[in-house]
XYZ file of C-alpha atoms in Angstrom:
516
model
C -49.301 -27.379 -145.840
C -48.301 -24.902 -148.554
C -47.228 -27.737 -150.814
C -50.497 -29.584 -150.235
C -52.416 -26.404 -151.027
C -50.504 -25.975 -154.269
C -51.179 -29.633 -155.076
C -54.897 -28.985 -154.509
C -54.654 -26.119 -157.028
C -53.032 -28.578 -159.420
C -55.979 -30.939 -158.997
C -58.265 -28.012 -159.796
C -56.482 -27.552 -163.133
C -56.505 -31.273 -163.925
C -60.031 -32.249 -162.839
C -61.866 -30.873 -165.861
C -63.695 -33.105 -168.368
C -61.269 -32.206 -171.154
C -58.125 -32.853 -169.132
C -59.509 -36.062 -167.634
C -60.156 -37.256 -171.195
C -56.519 -36.513 -172.054
C -55.442 -38.492 -168.980
C -57.553 -41.513 -170.010
C -56.229 -41.364 -173.576
C -52.661 -41.140 -172.261
C -53.061 -44.182 -170.004
C -54.616 -46.255 -172.803
C -52.024 -45.233 -175.403
C -49.121 -45.721 -172.984
C -50.289 -49.172 -172.000
C -51.096 -50.115 -175.607
C -47.574 -49.265 -176.789
C -45.906 -50.495 -173.596
C -47.282 -54.042 -173.925
C -45.732 -54.526 -177.364
C -42.705 -56.857 -177.142
C -39.327 -55.225 -176.726
C -40.789 -51.777 -176.006
C -40.100 -50.302 -172.588
C -41.556 -47.105 -171.091
C -38.757 -44.972 -172.577
C -39.621 -46.050 -176.117
C -43.355 -45.767 -175.396
C -42.930 -42.162 -174.263
C -40.622 -41.364 -177.215
C -43.031 -42.870 -179.746
C -46.046 -41.044 -178.342
C -44.315 -37.694 -177.842
C -45.741 -36.324 -181.139
C -49.282 -37.119 -179.922
C -49.003 -34.248 -177.434
C -47.939 -31.682 -180.040
C -50.453 -28.889 -180.541
C -51.859 -29.110 -177.017
C -51.460 -26.526 -174.293
C -48.554 -27.411 -171.941
C -50.791 -28.415 -169.018
C -53.034 -30.604 -171.208
C -49.998 -32.112 -172.925
C -48.337 -33.105 -169.666
C -51.554 -34.484 -168.237
C -51.643 -36.825 -171.230
C -47.918 -37.394 -170.848
C -48.337 -38.517 -167.233
C -50.824 -41.142 -168.391
C -48.448 -42.272 -171.142
C -45.610 -42.442 -168.602
C -47.379 -44.696 -166.111
C -49.128 -46.656 -168.864
C -45.761 -47.435 -170.429
C -44.401 -48.520 -167.040
C -47.277 -50.969 -166.555
C -47.020 -52.218 -170.142
C -43.345 -53.089 -169.653
C -44.177 -55.273 -166.655
C -46.926 -57.010 -168.675
C -44.499 -58.228 -171.349
C -42.006 -59.247 -168.661
C -44.632 -61.430 -166.957
C -46.373 -62.899 -170.008
C -43.480 -63.325 -172.442
C -40.410 -63.144 -170.193
C -39.419 -60.125 -172.312
C -38.277 -57.241 -170.081
C -38.726 -53.984 -171.960
C -36.034 -52.442 -169.745
C -33.393 -53.601 -167.313
C -35.520 -52.604 -164.301
C -38.130 -55.214 -165.301
C -35.689 -58.136 -165.178
C -36.421 -58.972 -161.540
C -40.188 -58.804 -162.201
C -39.760 -61.260 -165.082
C -37.912 -63.821 -162.944
C -40.867 -64.801 -160.758
C -43.662 -63.233 -162.818
C -43.087 -65.412 -165.871
C -42.878 -68.499 -163.668
C -46.243 -67.551 -162.164
C -47.677 -67.142 -165.675
C -46.372 -70.535 -166.755
C -47.960 -72.008 -163.652
C -51.375 -70.612 -164.600
C -51.218 -67.601 -162.257
C -50.658 -64.866 -164.825
C -53.754 -63.006 -163.600
C -52.405 -62.823 -160.044
C -48.964 -61.722 -161.274
C -50.453 -58.938 -163.416
C -52.754 -57.846 -160.595
C -50.020 -57.614 -157.965
C -47.848 -55.715 -160.461
C -50.673 -53.250 -161.164
C -51.568 -52.710 -157.499
C -47.900 -52.496 -156.509
C -47.367 -49.899 -159.236
C -50.334 -47.925 -157.879
C -49.161 -48.035 -154.252
C -45.538 -47.178 -155.071
C -46.441 -44.531 -157.655
C -48.861 -42.788 -155.277
C -46.478 -42.786 -152.314
C -43.567 -41.771 -154.528
C -45.461 -38.869 -156.104
C -46.521 -37.586 -152.672
C -42.868 -37.702 -151.601
C -41.949 -35.728 -154.736
C -44.508 -33.113 -153.628
C -42.686 -32.846 -150.300
C -39.050 -32.998 -151.429
C -38.843 -31.419 -154.885
C -39.772 -27.844 -153.815
C -37.367 -28.008 -150.861
C -34.551 -29.224 -153.082
C -35.371 -26.541 -155.669
C -35.168 -23.792 -153.029
C -31.718 -25.035 -152.008
C -30.630 -25.496 -155.619
C -31.157 -21.780 -156.323
C -27.986 -21.141 -154.298
C -25.920 -23.697 -156.235
C -23.271 -22.159 -158.495
C -22.052 -23.208 -161.943
C -19.136 -25.363 -160.589
C -21.492 -27.441 -158.437
C -23.979 -27.837 -161.278
C -21.181 -29.024 -163.525
C -20.116 -31.496 -160.828
C -23.707 -32.740 -160.445
C -23.915 -33.457 -164.163
C -20.597 -35.291 -164.029
C -21.975 -37.341 -161.121
C -25.145 -38.224 -163.061
C -23.170 -39.317 -166.102
C -20.535 -41.278 -164.183
C -23.036 -43.068 -161.948
C -25.341 -44.073 -164.797
C -22.519 -44.951 -167.185
C -20.014 -46.643 -164.884
C -21.947 -48.021 -161.941
C -25.381 -48.992 -163.238
C -24.282 -50.375 -166.602
C -23.153 -53.947 -167.197
C -19.804 -52.849 -168.699
C -18.187 -49.494 -167.819
C -16.172 -49.466 -171.065
C -19.277 -49.918 -173.217
C -21.094 -47.339 -171.119
C -18.380 -44.746 -171.689
C -18.317 -45.496 -175.428
C -22.071 -44.826 -175.566
C -21.604 -41.650 -173.499
C -18.892 -40.447 -175.902
C -21.235 -41.013 -178.843
C -23.959 -39.015 -177.098
C -21.627 -36.137 -176.248
C -20.470 -36.073 -179.876
C -24.046 -35.842 -181.148
C -24.698 -33.110 -178.583
C -21.812 -31.042 -180.007
C -23.481 -30.752 -183.420
C -24.612 -27.166 -184.043
C -23.429 -23.678 -183.228
C -20.613 -23.077 -180.747
C -21.888 -21.134 -177.744
C -19.029 -18.601 -177.807
C -17.785 -18.242 -181.380
C -21.016 -18.879 -183.270
C -19.181 -21.265 -185.594
C -20.854 -24.511 -186.621
C -19.463 -27.768 -185.254
C -19.690 -31.203 -186.901
C -22.221 -29.857 -189.408
C -20.399 -31.136 -192.551
C -21.409 -27.915 -194.345
C -25.062 -28.863 -193.962
C -27.090 -25.733 -193.028
C -29.854 -27.816 -191.442
C -27.306 -29.072 -188.879
C -26.536 -25.548 -187.689
C -29.204 -26.071 -185.042
C -28.800 -28.829 -182.487
C -30.144 -32.216 -183.540
C -33.592 -32.494 -182.006
C -33.563 -34.800 -178.993
C -36.896 -36.305 -180.082
C -35.308 -37.413 -183.361
C -32.382 -38.941 -181.444
C -34.644 -40.750 -178.950
C -37.037 -42.114 -181.581
C -34.159 -43.148 -183.866
C -32.121 -44.921 -181.195
C -35.085 -46.492 -179.394
C -37.802 -47.226 -181.942
C -36.030 -47.506 -185.301
C -32.971 -49.216 -183.824
C -35.151 -51.834 -182.126
C -37.244 -52.390 -185.267
C -34.118 -52.903 -187.399
C -32.667 -55.246 -184.779
C -35.798 -57.388 -184.679
C -36.048 -57.371 -188.486
C -32.465 -58.648 -188.685
C -33.419 -61.621 -186.488
C -37.035 -62.029 -187.545
C -38.712 -65.381 -187.268
C -42.164 -65.603 -188.741
C -43.718 -67.619 -185.936
C -45.602 -65.341 -183.500
C -44.582 -65.399 -179.870
C -46.588 -67.693 -177.628
C -48.957 -65.794 -175.347
C -49.977 -67.165 -171.986
C -53.722 -66.709 -171.359
C -54.275 -64.506 -168.322
C -57.993 -64.901 -167.565
C -59.621 -62.434 -165.149
C -57.245 -60.359 -163.029
C -58.063 -61.383 -159.480
C -56.118 -61.870 -156.252
C -57.113 -64.021 -153.315
C -56.988 -62.789 -149.736
C -53.776 -64.746 -149.174
C -52.203 -63.123 -152.241
C -52.992 -59.656 -150.869
C -51.632 -60.534 -147.410
C -48.398 -61.782 -148.957
C -48.062 -58.745 -151.237
C -48.708 -55.687 -149.074
C -45.404 -55.987 -147.175
C -43.322 -56.271 -150.382
C -45.243 -53.318 -151.871
C -44.230 -51.077 -148.964
C -40.666 -52.363 -148.694
C -40.196 -52.022 -152.455
C -41.412 -48.427 -152.269
C -38.931 -47.698 -149.468
C -36.106 -49.141 -151.577
C -37.044 -47.481 -154.844
C -37.748 -43.835 -154.063
C -34.344 -42.832 -152.622
C -32.504 -44.314 -155.614
C -34.758 -42.445 -158.021
C -34.515 -39.165 -156.112
C -30.710 -39.192 -156.040
C -28.865 -37.861 -159.116
C -27.354 -41.365 -159.330
C -30.772 -42.662 -160.345
C -31.685 -46.043 -161.730
C -34.162 -48.738 -160.712
C -31.899 -51.745 -161.252
C -30.278 -51.676 -157.811
C -33.498 -51.205 -155.731
C -35.347 -53.904 -157.695
C -32.475 -56.311 -157.065
C -32.336 -55.378 -153.356
C -36.103 -55.807 -153.083
C -35.964 -59.254 -154.703
C -33.151 -60.412 -152.414
C -34.929 -59.036 -149.334
C -38.221 -60.757 -150.146
C -36.417 -64.010 -150.879
C -34.693 -63.916 -147.479
C -37.912 -63.018 -145.646
C -39.735 -65.871 -147.393
C -36.952 -68.279 -146.427
C -37.254 -67.248 -142.776
C -41.002 -67.878 -142.952
C -40.427 -71.349 -144.375
C -41.699 -70.591 -147.891
C -39.616 -72.001 -150.733
C -41.612 -70.738 -153.724
C -38.848 -68.494 -155.071
C -37.650 -70.023 -158.302
C -41.103 -71.535 -158.865
C -43.243 -68.376 -159.058
C -43.412 -66.455 -155.756
C -45.845 -63.554 -155.729
C -43.549 -61.622 -153.369
C -40.880 -61.708 -156.090
C -43.238 -59.742 -158.350
C -44.800 -57.372 -155.799
C -41.547 -56.083 -154.285
C -39.452 -55.399 -157.418
C -42.407 -53.906 -159.301
C -43.096 -51.495 -156.427
C -39.392 -50.601 -156.256
C -39.344 -49.964 -160.006
C -42.321 -47.588 -159.928
C -41.225 -45.800 -156.750
C -37.858 -45.188 -158.383
C -39.626 -43.883 -161.506
C -41.610 -41.421 -159.367
C -38.442 -40.414 -157.515
C -36.713 -39.405 -160.761
C -39.036 -36.376 -160.895
C -37.148 -34.877 -157.929
C -33.829 -34.308 -159.765
C -35.662 -33.730 -163.067
C -37.893 -30.900 -161.813
C -35.608 -29.432 -159.141
C -32.203 -29.744 -160.845
C -32.971 -30.416 -164.504
C -31.101 -33.731 -164.323
C -32.592 -36.763 -166.103
C -31.219 -39.959 -164.582
C -33.132 -42.558 -166.605
C -33.900 -42.934 -170.279
C -37.595 -42.215 -169.644
C -36.917 -39.020 -167.679
C -34.487 -37.980 -170.422
C -37.333 -38.150 -172.941
C -39.541 -36.257 -170.458
C -36.870 -33.529 -170.315
C -36.907 -33.378 -174.113
C -40.693 -32.903 -173.983
C -40.345 -30.033 -171.493
C -37.699 -28.394 -173.650
C -39.986 -28.762 -176.660
C -42.358 -26.333 -174.933
C -39.521 -23.918 -174.150
C -39.485 -24.973 -170.478
C -36.131 -25.582 -168.797
C -36.377 -27.731 -165.639
C -34.234 -26.514 -162.783
C -34.350 -24.459 -159.585
C -36.418 -21.694 -161.187
C -39.096 -23.993 -162.576
C -41.063 -24.178 -159.327
C -41.417 -20.381 -159.226
C -41.535 -19.622 -162.978
C -44.055 -22.329 -163.954
C -45.912 -23.289 -160.737
C -49.200 -24.043 -162.514
C -47.514 -26.515 -164.840
C -45.455 -28.210 -162.108
C -48.333 -28.782 -159.703
C -50.705 -29.801 -162.492
C -48.079 -32.333 -163.617
C -47.748 -33.761 -160.093
C -51.541 -33.901 -159.679
C -51.877 -35.597 -163.069
C -49.337 -38.233 -162.002
C -51.599 -39.164 -159.092
C -54.711 -39.200 -161.290
C -52.922 -41.168 -164.009
C -51.910 -43.702 -161.385
C -55.549 -44.209 -160.329
C -56.746 -44.448 -163.928
C -54.032 -46.976 -164.660
C -55.331 -49.281 -161.935
C -59.011 -48.821 -162.793
C -58.610 -49.315 -166.549
C -55.915 -51.943 -166.808
C -56.974 -54.552 -164.271
C -60.012 -55.586 -166.366
C -58.170 -54.917 -169.664
C -55.200 -57.199 -168.976
C -56.539 -60.037 -171.214
C -56.992 -57.530 -174.050
C -53.398 -56.327 -173.814
C -52.236 -59.946 -173.871
C -54.057 -60.578 -177.169
C -52.276 -57.618 -178.756
C -49.061 -59.600 -178.476
C -50.399 -62.076 -181.044
C -49.938 -59.504 -183.825
C -47.341 -60.938 -186.276
C -44.034 -59.183 -185.853
C -43.746 -57.912 -189.463
C -47.021 -55.961 -189.121
C -46.165 -54.939 -185.566
C -42.831 -53.375 -186.425
C -44.161 -51.865 -189.641
C -46.504 -49.858 -187.413
C -43.603 -48.895 -185.151
C -41.625 -47.638 -188.167
C -44.620 -45.551 -189.256
C -44.936 -43.869 -185.859
C -41.166 -43.382 -185.631
C -41.081 -41.585 -188.996
C -44.130 -39.520 -188.033
C -42.513 -38.518 -184.743
C -39.231 -37.507 -186.372
C -40.947 -35.454 -189.078
C -43.320 -33.775 -186.613
C -40.397 -32.490 -184.518
C -39.361 -29.808 -187.059
C -41.448 -30.572 -190.186
C -38.184 -31.157 -192.073
C -37.687 -34.101 -194.435
C -33.995 -33.948 -193.502
C -34.952 -35.280 -190.068
C -36.075 -38.526 -191.725
C -32.553 -38.957 -193.082
C -31.158 -38.298 -189.612
C -33.667 -40.796 -188.216
C -32.339 -43.487 -190.542
C -28.715 -42.779 -189.567
C -29.602 -42.829 -185.866
C -31.610 -46.021 -186.355
C -28.554 -47.685 -187.906
C -26.513 -46.419 -184.961
C -29.105 -47.946 -182.602
C -28.832 -51.238 -184.498
C -25.033 -51.229 -184.133
C -25.339 -50.414 -180.420
C -27.559 -53.444 -179.920
C -25.206 -55.570 -181.989
C -22.231 -54.690 -179.784
C -24.154 -54.474 -176.495
C -23.775 -50.716 -175.924
C -26.287 -49.280 -173.408
C -28.703 -46.631 -174.675
C -29.124 -44.440 -171.586
C -25.557 -42.972 -171.528
C -25.953 -41.879 -175.157
C -29.257 -40.099 -174.450
C -27.784 -38.464 -171.338
C -24.788 -37.320 -173.370
C -27.021 -35.713 -175.997
C -29.121 -33.839 -173.417
C -26.611 -33.044 -170.671
C -23.617 -32.410 -172.957
C -24.681 -28.904 -174.042
C -25.803 -28.066 -170.488
C -22.438 -29.193 -169.110
C -20.650 -27.075 -171.712
C -22.725 -24.040 -170.717
C -21.986 -24.494 -166.986
C -18.305 -25.177 -167.665
C -17.886 -22.004 -169.684
C -19.856 -20.020 -167.114
C -17.568 -21.212 -164.309
C -14.432 -20.526 -166.356
C -15.652 -17.044 -167.352
C -16.337 -16.085 -163.729
C -12.873 -17.264 -162.621
C -10.990 -15.725 -165.552
C -10.033 -19.088 -167.005
C -8.779 -20.714 -163.775
C -9.423 -24.468 -163.825
C -9.481 -24.497 -160.028
C -12.892 -22.807 -160.239
C -14.411 -26.222 -160.959
C -13.797 -27.277 -157.341
C -14.105 -23.849 -155.738
C -17.405 -24.649 -153.992
C -17.702 -27.072 -151.042
C -20.613 -28.909 -152.673
C -18.563 -29.467 -155.823
C -15.732 -30.969 -153.744
C -18.161 -33.328 -151.987
C -19.632 -34.421 -155.309
C -16.208 -35.158 -156.803
C -15.371 -37.266 -153.731
C -18.607 -39.225 -154.267
C -17.678 -39.680 -157.943
C -14.232 -40.976 -156.986
C -15.692 -43.427 -154.468
C -18.316 -44.601 -156.954
C -15.671 -45.299 -159.584
C -13.025 -46.844 -157.316
C -15.271 -48.905 -155.014
C -16.385 -51.446 -157.669
C -12.754 -51.932 -158.722
C -11.727 -52.622 -155.121
C -14.620 -55.047 -154.628
C -13.628 -56.970 -157.763
C -10.056 -57.219 -156.487
C -11.141 -58.485 -153.087
C -13.640 -61.085 -154.290
C -14.937 -62.399 -157.623
C -18.028 -60.640 -158.949
C -21.190 -62.740 -158.470
C -22.892 -64.015 -161.571
C -25.666 -61.674 -162.624
C -28.256 -61.424 -165.314
C -27.643 -58.295 -167.391
C -30.066 -56.711 -169.822
C -29.085 -53.766 -172.014
C -30.186 -50.393 -170.651
C -33.579 -49.182 -171.797
C -34.507 -51.528 -174.654
C -34.126 -55.302 -174.866
C -30.625 -55.344 -176.049
C -28.208 -57.920 -177.331
C -28.186 -61.076 -179.390
C -28.304 -63.397 -176.383
C -31.379 -61.592 -175.039
C -33.069 -61.845 -178.442
C -32.514 -65.597 -178.523
C -33.931 -65.935 -174.991
C -36.980 -63.880 -175.951
C -37.759 -66.266 -178.792
């Protein structure tokens, strides 16, 4: 009951005319950017991060919650209408959703995605209310060795297990860790990798890295493959579901939520696995019921994976708020936003910043409601936005990317860094390197270094201190199993064919050809 009382206080802070206006603006902006082709929720949040500058923290994160859920819904819209998943978690939604759109049922596909997002997001946020404070109270007792092990687990799981290629994932992680090393050494005060450039004495701003890799890298990639014919848009009509559609969707909504939240709440993170499990489950249930619509546009194949995706997204707030661990690209950008206000997520956040935490959780619930109310009737409008010619579309993206990079520190030097990072993002797409490990390396690298040095200082330089706590030992065992198990499975049987999409943003040359 204490948690529910604190959540009620959060609603009291959010339910003011000014803050509700920020929530509406956030939902509209998030959806507007999210429905643009090739832009997933991570890029939407990164692009709109500067919009929240100058606001009080609570107002900023109320708007941010709307941007977050708006970007999630926008990514599913492009997946359904254009078969263009903005992120890997939307691939399963695109499989049946685009087939429904081609069959003249785009309205039903968009509606079940929106309602499924609402159901899963609401249930998932309520579960965050219940689990995040409990986990934070336990996390206060966790020492530096266990924190270091947790960060290793997050990096290994995201890089090795959830990526399409472990080697490419580790290359991207190495690049991120290298970028994270730029700046002053924590112990000696000497600059590292600064190339005698005084403006690199500080760490490279994570906002500049995120906007450069996501937005500028994607714009350069599309420009390199630009065709001047606009993408074909499927008309969606009025968003409406029949009674039979609702009866067939409510089960997948609940099952998808049950799949998605645990994967998001674990430091392993990621929505790819639960969306795949949800799709397979719904396909098997439909087969038992004698329905053979999968492969021709089954509404269950949209409802289940979309619910799993959004429940997983809500679940990522558990490790983010309680442990300070971002396990997806979107939560990594959210962590950067928190740090921009001088707030460090972790065990002390629930006690040090309770007003902000509970207002954020309340705003997630309100943003979820606003998303459903505003976007069901606006779905045809978002579809028409996709008719903007790509040269003008990506010119606007470049403008907002430059604005976001400059607004981070008001330094023209950041524009130069943005260009370099954009070229790096272009090369990553060219060679199929996933984006998420790089962003995790940039954010978690310095935190890992801090915990490592703390553990070594306490033990007098003994390496054995890294596994001196029982929790750390358990985590390293999990890491070993996670790394070895896929290798054993590949030895025992051939890996099944799978559709792979680059992490975060629509990624490689093959995907670009399929999009067009």
